[in-house]
Amino acid sequence: MSRYNFKETEAKWQAIWEDRKLFAVGERADKPKYYVLEMFPYPSGRIHMGHVRNYTLGDVVARYKRARGFNVLHPMGWDAFGLPAENAAIDNKIHPARWTKDNIATMRRQLKAMGLSYDWSREIATCDPEYYRHEQKMFLDFLKAGLVYRKESWVNWDPVENTVLANEQVIDGKGWRSGVVVEKRLLAQWFLKITAFTEELLRDLKTLERWPDRVRLMQEKWIGRSEGAYILFDIEDASKDEGERLEVYSTRPDTIFGATFAAIAANHPLAQKLAGKDSRLGDFIATCNRSGTSEAAIELAEKVGYETGVRIRHPFVNGKTMPLYVANFVLMEYGTGAIFGCPAHDQRDLEFARKYGIDVIPVVAPKNADAEAFAIGAEAYTDDGVLINSDFLDGLVVEDAKKAVVKRLEAAGAGRKGVNYRLRDWGVSRQRYWGCPIPVIHCAACGVVPVPERDLPVVLPDDVTLDKPGNPLERHPTWKNVPCPTCGNKARRETDTFDTFVESSWYFARFCSPDADTAFDRRSADYWLPVDQYIGGIEHAVLHLLYSRFFTRALRQCGYLGIKEPFAGLLTQGMVCHETYRDDEGRWLFPEQVERAADGTVVAKAGGKPVTIGRSEKMSKSRKNVVDPEAIINAYGADTARLFMLSDSPPDRDLDWTDAGIEGAWRYLNRLWRMVNEPKTPLAPVGAATPKSLGAGSEAAVRAVHKTVAGVSDDLDRFHFNKAIARIRELTNQLDGLDSKNPGAGRALRFGLETVVRLFGPMMPHLTEDLWHSLGHETFLANEPWPVADAAQLVEQNVTVAVQVNGKLRGTLDLPKDSDRETAETAALALGNVVAAIGGKPVRKVIVVPNRIINVVV
RNA sequence: GCGGGCGUGGCGGAAUUGGUAUACGCAGCGGACUUAAAAUCCGCUCCCUUCAUGGGUUGAGGGUUCGAGUCCCUCCGCCCGCACCA
């Protein structure tokens, strides 16, 4: 029996497509444009299965839209700056530029072996000065537009390595290389003013109709708009510092009469000031600063506080004062860095109060509760209710009480209504080498001076040493020494580089005109943008996508482009998982290190000892549950890998990689290949007219083909690739069973097979291109239009209707489509099983859903 | 800790969005072909009970409805994000 030679076939068509420049595109007026983009990869070394999945999904969309008549832009590039290159430099003594370049070469070769329909002439790498010089220009334009500023901000500091650590380099509060406890430290850093667009970023989420709801919801929560009040508390005995007041933000100003303490962040200016007179407070603040800078680390830490001895006055109760604490769970970045605590109606405040013996005064009671008897136990009461113990607020519901409090506060000059956001400005400074230099110069006389545009790009120096801790740019003997562009005196270059999220915030626009002298040609950008379909991992749901949305608005403000939203459609794909293996000593094993023994158990290839199989988890190097895409492509071909990736799970869910699954996909490819190359029924000649009369079997097959075309088109429009494949497989099963004696079988089979080949084109481009030619065609399948179903062939004459008695299925009926109520009801009540189930009881009601179901209620 | 999501046979999943649960595939079992194996082809396969009829089942429990995998509430488990990984 013949087998499909994927190696030869895939290489052949890849060469021909490339040679004919089939996927190179330009702007054109005669077709609608469609821009499909997959998140570009970080060049970490070799492609992994997550890439294969991501790029397969994108390629199906690109090829499908091309067939549907769109002028499709489908580019690829490299997110080439980042921390791993520096780690590799330290570990392997290889220059980050060299390492990155080698990795790109490897990964480009691997991607090309997948047969992806990219316009490779548009390839970009963000570490190329031709790319990042435009980013430096953007930064200067943002600076002019007031969208950039400098301020002090906290970083993770490793006191042994004398260097700043990324959150991922802090493990259990310790530096990953040094193992010593990490401290927080203040550093002057550059910030992009994303908060200038907060309301817009929030409001415009509604316009992103083709984004998953969960991503929009996550962004909404991330921006975190809340309404409340800013309240000023007088500080007792603040005689030396007249007029000093503590400002807090609260979303529950209605609970002000339940306030029994106040707390400020460890790095609140008042805490710093008080620490000057209280060394134990200083120690406490130092302890707080020993936890990491990540919100998770802060929130997960045990909640502790320090009573300062300072007391603050209640704004409405004369003579009432409350203790002021410094607490590790109050964040300086949120609100004013200060809160008032109302333990009765906030769970965290309640736990804090119980721990430090602070009073708990209920001020909101459930509507029908007995106010006298209402007490707080272990749970704070956070629902709506009626105000009690609250002077002028008593009897009001929460909403009205909030308004009443704000009114009084404003009248007393002790506060105001206010809106607050969780969103903070974007800190873009990184104390690292392998990133885009920030184009400013520090002059002792002139201050911060932007690098003049004629001096761009500020290029990274090549001659750096990465074997010592700290930023190599800082240590470089000459690079940072420059004359001040304004006064000409000796000055110092900024040695911080950009967060790599900056590069990925505008790369989609660079692809529109990758060789332009400016960041991008405005006309090209106007033609191609926004991206019609963006595809990538859910892990980018907030940061990358929000930063890109911000950047697009900032670029618009600076006149670069005219759109607000960069990505009109978004598809977030799930992870690729694999089961895990451990040997008898608990060490992880790669899948290729284990095998199934004769008795069915799984053992290690080396030594034959039994292996414990763990559940399927995200593929990761640390657990060794990875399968190398290149090995799969060498063993089965790209089309098999693509088919399996698409057929086994819907794109937004996790996918389990299994050997059995890939084997099954491979068998199917061969089956299809044989159906075309060794047909059981001789195929009608190419282009032959359809005979006047076909046998019943052939006619049914033709109808099935039309139904499949309609179904698959609909599935692909909704990204239900797994369902589309199931449908086509059903059709091939039917075509395989077509009796060759049936009149018109050869014609029906040709029509069926040609359609199957065309429908599978976007998913398995090499095999189908080859079969298309085997079927006698000389055009490129990749250039063929998408098949269209004949609407007349889709109409069913009869439908199967389910018949239930009291909601339980008792039989089915074959009825003409759109039968009227009476016909359906009469037929249903005549069914033997239905009569038996009714058992002579009176029929109360008969529900008829046309063409669907009949339910008899007795 | 906070925010978001997911949960359907031995496994991946389907279910026209409130109307016949388990399509399609994987694995398994039986058969055909073969000296034999591989490959291929045919058949069976959610669970319990039965000659048959029947009954049960969508992580667990409750609710709404003529009817719930789908909507609501409570709980359990797993996953993603938390601003210096990308």
PDB file of N, CA, C and O in Angstrom, chain A residues 432-477:
ATOM      1  N   ARG A 432      19.146  47.429  32.740  1.00  0.00           N
ATOM      2  CA  ARG A 432      19.677  46.276  32.023  1.00  0.00           C
ATOM      3  C   ARG A 432      20.350  46.720  30.723  1.00  0.00           C
ATOM      4  O   ARG A 432      20.106  47.810  30.220  1.00  0.00           O
ATOM      5  N   TYR A 433      21.139  45.797  30.187  1.00  0.00           N
ATOM      6  CA  TYR A 433      21.846  46.059  28.941  1.00  0.00           C
ATOM      7  C   TYR A 433      20.978  45.769  27.721  1.00  0.00           C
ATOM      8  O   TYR A 433      20.844  46.618  26.840  1.00  0.00           O
ATOM      9  N   TRP A 434      20.383  44.586  27.646  1.00  0.00           N
ATOM     10  CA  TRP A 434      19.780  44.132  26.396  1.00  0.00           C
ATOM     11  C   TRP A 434      18.365  44.694  26.226  1.00  0.00           C
ATOM     12  O   TRP A 434      17.364  44.000  26.395  1.00  0.00           O
ATOM     13  N   GLY A 435      18.314  45.999  25.926  1.00  0.00           N
ATOM     14  CA  GLY A 435      17.052  46.684  25.710  1.00  0.00           C
ATOM     15  C   GLY A 435      17.305  47.959  24.930  1.00  0.00           C
ATOM     16  O   GLY A 435      18.458  48.309  24.648  1.00  0.00           O
ATOM     17  N   CYS A 436      16.247  48.656  24.618  1.00  0.00           N
ATOM     18  CA  CYS A 436      16.372  49.892  23.841  1.00  0.00           C
ATOM     19  C   CYS A 436      16.827  51.024  24.752  1.00  0.00           C
ATOM     20  O   CYS A 436      16.155  51.324  25.745  1.00  0.00           O
ATOM     21  N   PRO A 437      17.966  51.700  24.439  1.00  0.00           N
ATOM     22  CA  PRO A 437      18.436  52.802  25.291  1.00  0.00           C
ATOM     23  C   PRO A 437      17.409  53.933  25.354  1.00  0.00           C
ATOM     24  O   PRO A 437      16.773  54.248  24.354  1.00  0.00           O
ATOM     25  N   ILE A 438      17.258  54.500  26.541  1.00  0.00           N
ATOM     26  CA  ILE A 438      16.329  55.626  26.705  1.00  0.00           C
ATOM     27  C   ILE A 438      17.077  56.892  26.299  1.00  0.00           C
ATOM     28  O   ILE A 438      18.126  57.213  26.869  1.00  0.00           O
ATOM     29  N   PRO A 439      16.567  57.617  25.300  1.00  0.00           N
ATOM     30  CA  PRO A 439      17.369  58.671  24.651  1.00  0.00           C
ATOM     31  C   PRO A 439      17.358  60.005  25.388  1.00  0.00           C
ATOM     32  O   PRO A 439      16.821  60.994  24.879  1.00  0.00           O
ATOM     33  N   VAL A 440      17.942  60.025  26.568  1.00  0.00           N
ATOM     34  CA  VAL A 440      18.096  61.305  27.264  1.00  0.00           C
ATOM     35  C   VAL A 440      19.505  61.397  27.843  1.00  0.00           C
ATOM     36  O   VAL A 440      20.200  60.394  27.987  1.00  0.00           O
ATOM     37  N   ILE A 441      19.902  62.634  28.151  1.00  0.00           N
ATOM     38  CA  ILE A 441      21.228  62.903  28.708  1.00  0.00           C
ATOM     39  C   ILE A 441      21.047  63.711  29.980  1.00  0.00           C
ATOM     40  O   ILE A 441      20.207  64.615  30.034  1.00  0.00           O
ATOM     41  N   HIS A 442      21.790  63.325  31.016  1.00  0.00           N
ATOM     42  CA  HIS A 442      21.700  64.052  32.285  1.00  0.00           C
ATOM     43  C   HIS A 442      22.869  65.026  32.385  1.00  0.00           C
ATOM     44  O   HIS A 442      24.021  64.613  32.312  1.00  0.00           O
ATOM     45  N   CYS A 443      22.523  66.303  32.533  1.00  0.00           N
ATOM     46  CA  CYS A 443      23.548  67.341  32.619  1.00  0.00           C
ATOM     47  C   CYS A 443      23.434  68.022  33.981  1.00  0.00           C
ATOM     48  O   CYS A 443      22.328  68.352  34.415  1.00  0.00           O
ATOM     49  N   ALA A 444      24.570  68.237  34.628  1.00  0.00           N
ATOM     50  CA  ALA A 444      24.550  68.854  35.961  1.00  0.00           C
ATOM     51  C   ALA A 444      23.946  70.252  35.909  1.00  0.00           C
ATOM     52  O   ALA A 444      23.235  70.667  36.816  1.00  0.00           O
ATOM     53  N   ALA A 445      24.178  70.951  34.799  1.00  0.00           N
ATOM     54  CA  ALA A 445      23.679  72.314  34.689  1.00  0.00           C
ATOM     55  C   ALA A 445      22.283  72.395  34.087  1.00  0.00           C
ATOM     56  O   ALA A 445      21.427  73.137  34.557  1.00  0.00           O
ATOM     57  N   CYS A 446      22.020  71.588  33.036  1.00  0.00           N
ATOM     58  CA  CYS A 446      20.760  71.718  32.293  1.00  0.00           C
ATOM     59  C   CYS A 446      19.703  70.722  32.734  1.00  0.00           C
ATOM     60  O   CYS A 446      18.571  70.783  32.254  1.00  0.00           O
ATOM     61  N   GLY A 447      20.066  69.777  33.571  1.00  0.00           N
ATOM     62  CA  GLY A 447      19.088  68.769  33.998  1.00  0.00           C
ATOM     63  C   GLY A 447      18.942  67.678  32.960  1.00  0.00           C
ATOM     64  O   GLY A 447      19.912  67.310  32.302  1.00  0.00           O
ATOM     65  N   VAL A 448      17.711  67.176  32.814  1.00  0.00           N
ATOM     66  CA  VAL A 448      17.462  66.107  31.849  1.00  0.00           C
ATOM     67  C   VAL A 448      17.273  66.721  30.470  1.00  0.00           C
ATOM     68  O   VAL A 448      16.404  67.550  30.265  1.00  0.00           O
ATOM     69  N   VAL A 449      18.132  66.336  29.522  1.00  0.00           N
ATOM     70  CA  VAL A 449      18.073  66.889  28.175  1.00  0.00           C
ATOM     71  C   VAL A 449      17.794  65.761  27.182  1.00  0.00           C
ATOM     72  O   VAL A 449      18.508  64.759  27.175  1.00  0.00           O
ATOM     73  N   PRO A 450      16.765  65.919  26.346  1.00  0.00           N
ATOM     74  CA  PRO A 450      16.494  64.881  25.350  1.00  0.00           C
ATOM     75  C   PRO A 450      17.624  64.806  24.331  1.00  0.00           C
ATOM     76  O   PRO A 450      18.216  65.829  23.997  1.00  0.00           O
ATOM     77  N   VAL A 451      17.939  63.615  23.852  1.00  0.00           N
ATOM     78  CA  VAL A 451      18.922  63.474  22.786  1.00  0.00           C
ATOM     79  C   VAL A 451      18.323  64.122  21.538  1.00  0.00           C
ATOM     80  O   VAL A 451      17.186  63.823  21.179  1.00  0.00           O
ATOM     81  N   PRO A 452      19.055  65.040  20.867  1.00  0.00           N
ATOM     82  CA  PRO A 452      18.505  65.663  19.654  1.00  0.00           C
ATOM     83  C   PRO A 452      18.183  64.596  18.608  1.00  0.00           C
ATOM     84  O   PRO A 452      18.910  63.601  18.491  1.00  0.00           O
ATOM     85  N   GLU A 453      17.116  64.815  17.849  1.00  0.00           N
ATOM     86  CA  GLU A 453      16.669  63.802  16.891  1.00  0.00           C
ATOM     87  C   GLU A 453      17.746  63.440  15.881  1.00  0.00           C
ATOM     88  O   GLU A 453      17.832  62.298  15.440  1.00  0.00           O
ATOM     89  N   ARG A 454      18.598  64.432  15.525  1.00  0.00           N
ATOM     90  CA  ARG A 454      19.652  64.133  14.538  1.00  0.00           C
ATOM     91  C   ARG A 454      20.654  63.114  15.082  1.00  0.00           C
ATOM     92  O   ARG A 454      21.371  62.477  14.319  1.00  0.00           O
ATOM     93  N   ASP A 455      20.687  62.939  16.401  1.00  0.00           N
ATOM     94  CA  ASP A 455      21.647  62.001  17.003  1.00  0.00           C
ATOM     95  C   ASP A 455      21.044  60.610  17.212  1.00  0.00           C
ATOM     96  O   ASP A 455      21.702  59.722  17.759  1.00  0.00           O
ATOM     97  N   LEU A 456      19.804  60.419  16.808  1.00  0.00           N
ATOM     98  CA  LEU A 456      19.192  59.094  16.948  1.00  0.00           C
ATOM     99  C   LEU A 456      19.667  58.205  15.806  1.00  0.00           C
ATOM    100  O   LEU A 456      19.927  58.707  14.720  1.00  0.00           O
ATOM    101  N   PRO A 457      19.754  56.916  15.963  1.00  0.00           N
ATOM    102  CA  PRO A 457      19.451  56.227  17.218  1.00  0.00           C
ATOM    103  C   PRO A 457      20.611  56.276  18.208  1.00  0.00           C
ATOM    104  O   PRO A 457      21.758  56.398  17.796  1.00  0.00           O
ATOM    105  N   VAL A 458      20.270  56.208  19.477  1.00  0.00           N
ATOM    106  CA  VAL A 458      21.278  55.928  20.495  1.00  0.00           C
ATOM    107  C   VAL A 458      21.476  54.423  20.456  1.00  0.00           C
ATOM    108  O   VAL A 458      20.579  53.667  20.805  1.00  0.00           O
ATOM    109  N   VAL A 459      22.634  54.007  19.920  1.00  0.00           N
ATOM    110  CA  VAL A 459      22.862  52.580  19.678  1.00  0.00           C
ATOM    111  C   VAL A 459      23.534  51.940  20.883  1.00  0.00           C
ATOM    112  O   VAL A 459      24.421  52.542  21.495  1.00  0.00           O
ATOM    113  N   LEU A 460      23.111  50.732  21.200  1.00  0.00           N
ATOM    114  CA  LEU A 460      23.752  49.980  22.284  1.00  0.00           C
ATOM    115  C   LEU A 460      25.191  49.692  21.906  1.00  0.00           C
ATOM    116  O   LEU A 460      25.454  49.293  20.773  1.00  0.00           O
ATOM    117  N   PRO A 461      26.122  49.857  22.832  1.00  0.00           N
ATOM    118  CA  PRO A 461      27.502  49.473  22.525  1.00  0.00           C
ATOM    119  C   PRO A 461      27.630  47.953  22.516  1.00  0.00           C
ATOM    120  O   PRO A 461      26.931  47.270  23.256  1.00  0.00           O
ATOM    121  N   ASP A 462      28.500  47.441  21.639  1.00  0.00           N
ATOM    122  CA  ASP A 462      28.700  45.982  21.585  1.00  0.00           C
ATOM    123  C   ASP A 462      29.685  45.498  22.639  1.00  0.00           C
ATOM    124  O   ASP A 462      29.563  44.395  23.160  1.00  0.00           O
ATOM    125  N   ASP A 463      30.679  46.361  22.918  1.00  0.00           N
ATOM    126  CA  ASP A 463      31.783  45.919  23.783  1.00  0.00           C
ATOM    127  C   ASP A 463      31.440  46.080  25.262  1.00  0.00           C
ATOM    128  O   ASP A 463      31.847  47.029  25.909  1.00  0.00           O
ATOM    129  N   VAL A 464      30.667  45.131  25.755  1.00  0.00           N
ATOM    130  CA  VAL A 464      30.281  45.177  27.168  1.00  0.00           C
ATOM    131  C   VAL A 464      30.670  43.861  27.834  1.00  0.00           C
ATOM    132  O   VAL A 464      30.859  42.851  27.170  1.00  0.00           O
ATOM    133  N   THR A 465      30.783  43.939  29.154  1.00  0.00           N
ATOM    134  CA  THR A 465      31.090  42.731  29.914  1.00  0.00           C
ATOM    135  C   THR A 465      29.883  42.398  30.778  1.00  0.00           C
ATOM    136  O   THR A 465      29.350  43.259  31.466  1.00  0.00           O
ATOM    137  N   LEU A 466      29.467  41.146  30.708  1.00  0.00           N
ATOM    138  CA  LEU A 466      28.293  40.752  31.468  1.00  0.00           C
ATOM    139  C   LEU A 466      28.639  39.812  32.612  1.00  0.00           C
ATOM    140  O   LEU A 466      27.758  39.230  33.227  1.00  0.00           O
ATOM    141  N   ASP A 467      29.931  39.663  32.879  1.00  0.00           N
ATOM    142  CA  ASP A 467      30.299  38.709  33.931  1.00  0.00           C
ATOM    143  C   ASP A 467      30.251  39.320  35.326  1.00  0.00           C
ATOM    144  O   ASP A 467      30.404  38.629  36.305  1.00  0.00           O
ATOM    145  N   LYS A 468      30.009  40.630  35.410  1.00  0.00           N
ATOM    146  CA  LYS A 468      29.896  41.263  36.732  1.00  0.00           C
ATOM    147  C   LYS A 468      28.448  41.671  36.977  1.00  0.00           C
ATOM    148  O   LYS A 468      27.709  41.927  36.037  1.00  0.00           O
ATOM    149  N   PRO A 469      28.068  41.754  38.252  1.00  0.00           N
ATOM    150  CA  PRO A 469      26.696  42.189  38.533  1.00  0.00           C
ATOM    151  C   PRO A 469      26.480  43.652  38.149  1.00  0.00           C
ATOM    152  O   PRO A 469      27.440  44.393  37.946  1.00  0.00           O
ATOM    153  N   GLY A 470      25.216  44.027  38.046  1.00  0.00           N
ATOM    154  CA  GLY A 470      24.900  45.410  37.720  1.00  0.00           C
ATOM    155  C   GLY A 470      24.714  45.614  36.232  1.00  0.00           C
ATOM    156  O   GLY A 470      24.862  44.701  35.428  1.00  0.00           O
ATOM    157  N   ASN A 471      24.415  46.864  35.864  1.00  0.00           N
ATOM    158  CA  ASN A 471      24.115  47.198  34.482  1.00  0.00           C
ATOM    159  C   ASN A 471      25.406  47.477  33.708  1.00  0.00           C
ATOM    160  O   ASN A 471      26.140  48.403  34.038  1.00  0.00           O
ATOM    161  N   PRO A 472      25.692  46.701  32.646  1.00  0.00           N
ATOM    162  CA  PRO A 472      26.927  46.882  31.879  1.00  0.00           C
ATOM    163  C   PRO A 472      27.037  48.281  31.269  1.00  0.00           C
ATOM    164  O   PRO A 472      28.152  48.766  31.064  1.00  0.00           O
ATOM    165  N   LEU A 473      25.915  48.909  30.991  1.00  0.00           N
ATOM    166  CA  LEU A 473      25.969  50.256  30.407  1.00  0.00           C
ATOM    167  C   LEU A 473      26.521  51.244  31.428  1.00  0.00           C
ATOM    168  O   LEU A 473      27.234  52.182  31.086  1.00  0.00           O
ATOM    169  N   GLU A 474      26.201  51.011  32.680  1.00  0.00           N
ATOM    170  CA  GLU A 474      26.675  51.850  33.781  1.00  0.00           C
ATOM    171  C   GLU A 474      28.198  51.716  33.920  1.00  0.00           C
ATOM    172  O   GLU A 474      28.897  52.678  34.203  1.00  0.00           O
ATOM    173  N   ARG A 475      28.689  50.494  33.700  1.00  0.00           N
ATOM    174  CA  ARG A 475      30.120  50.203  33.880  1.00  0.00           C
ATOM    175  C   ARG A 475      30.962  50.529  32.654  1.00  0.00           C
ATOM    176  O   ARG A 475      32.185  50.553  32.718  1.00  0.00           O
ATOM    177  N   HIS A 476      30.304  50.684  31.506  1.00  0.00           N
ATOM    178  CA  HIS A 476      31.044  50.875  30.257  1.00  0.00           C
ATOM    179  C   HIS A 476      31.965  52.096  30.378  1.00  0.00           C
ATOM    180  O   HIS A 476      31.544  53.153  30.855  1.00  0.00           O
ATOM    181  N   PRO A 477      33.234  51.975  29.922  1.00  0.00           N
ATOM    182  CA  PRO A 477      34.202  53.051  30.168  1.00  0.00           C
ATOM    183  C   PRO A 477      33.879  54.365  29.455  1.00  0.00           C
ATOM    184  O   PRO A 477      34.202  55.439  29.964  1.00  0.00           O
TER     185      PRO A 477
END
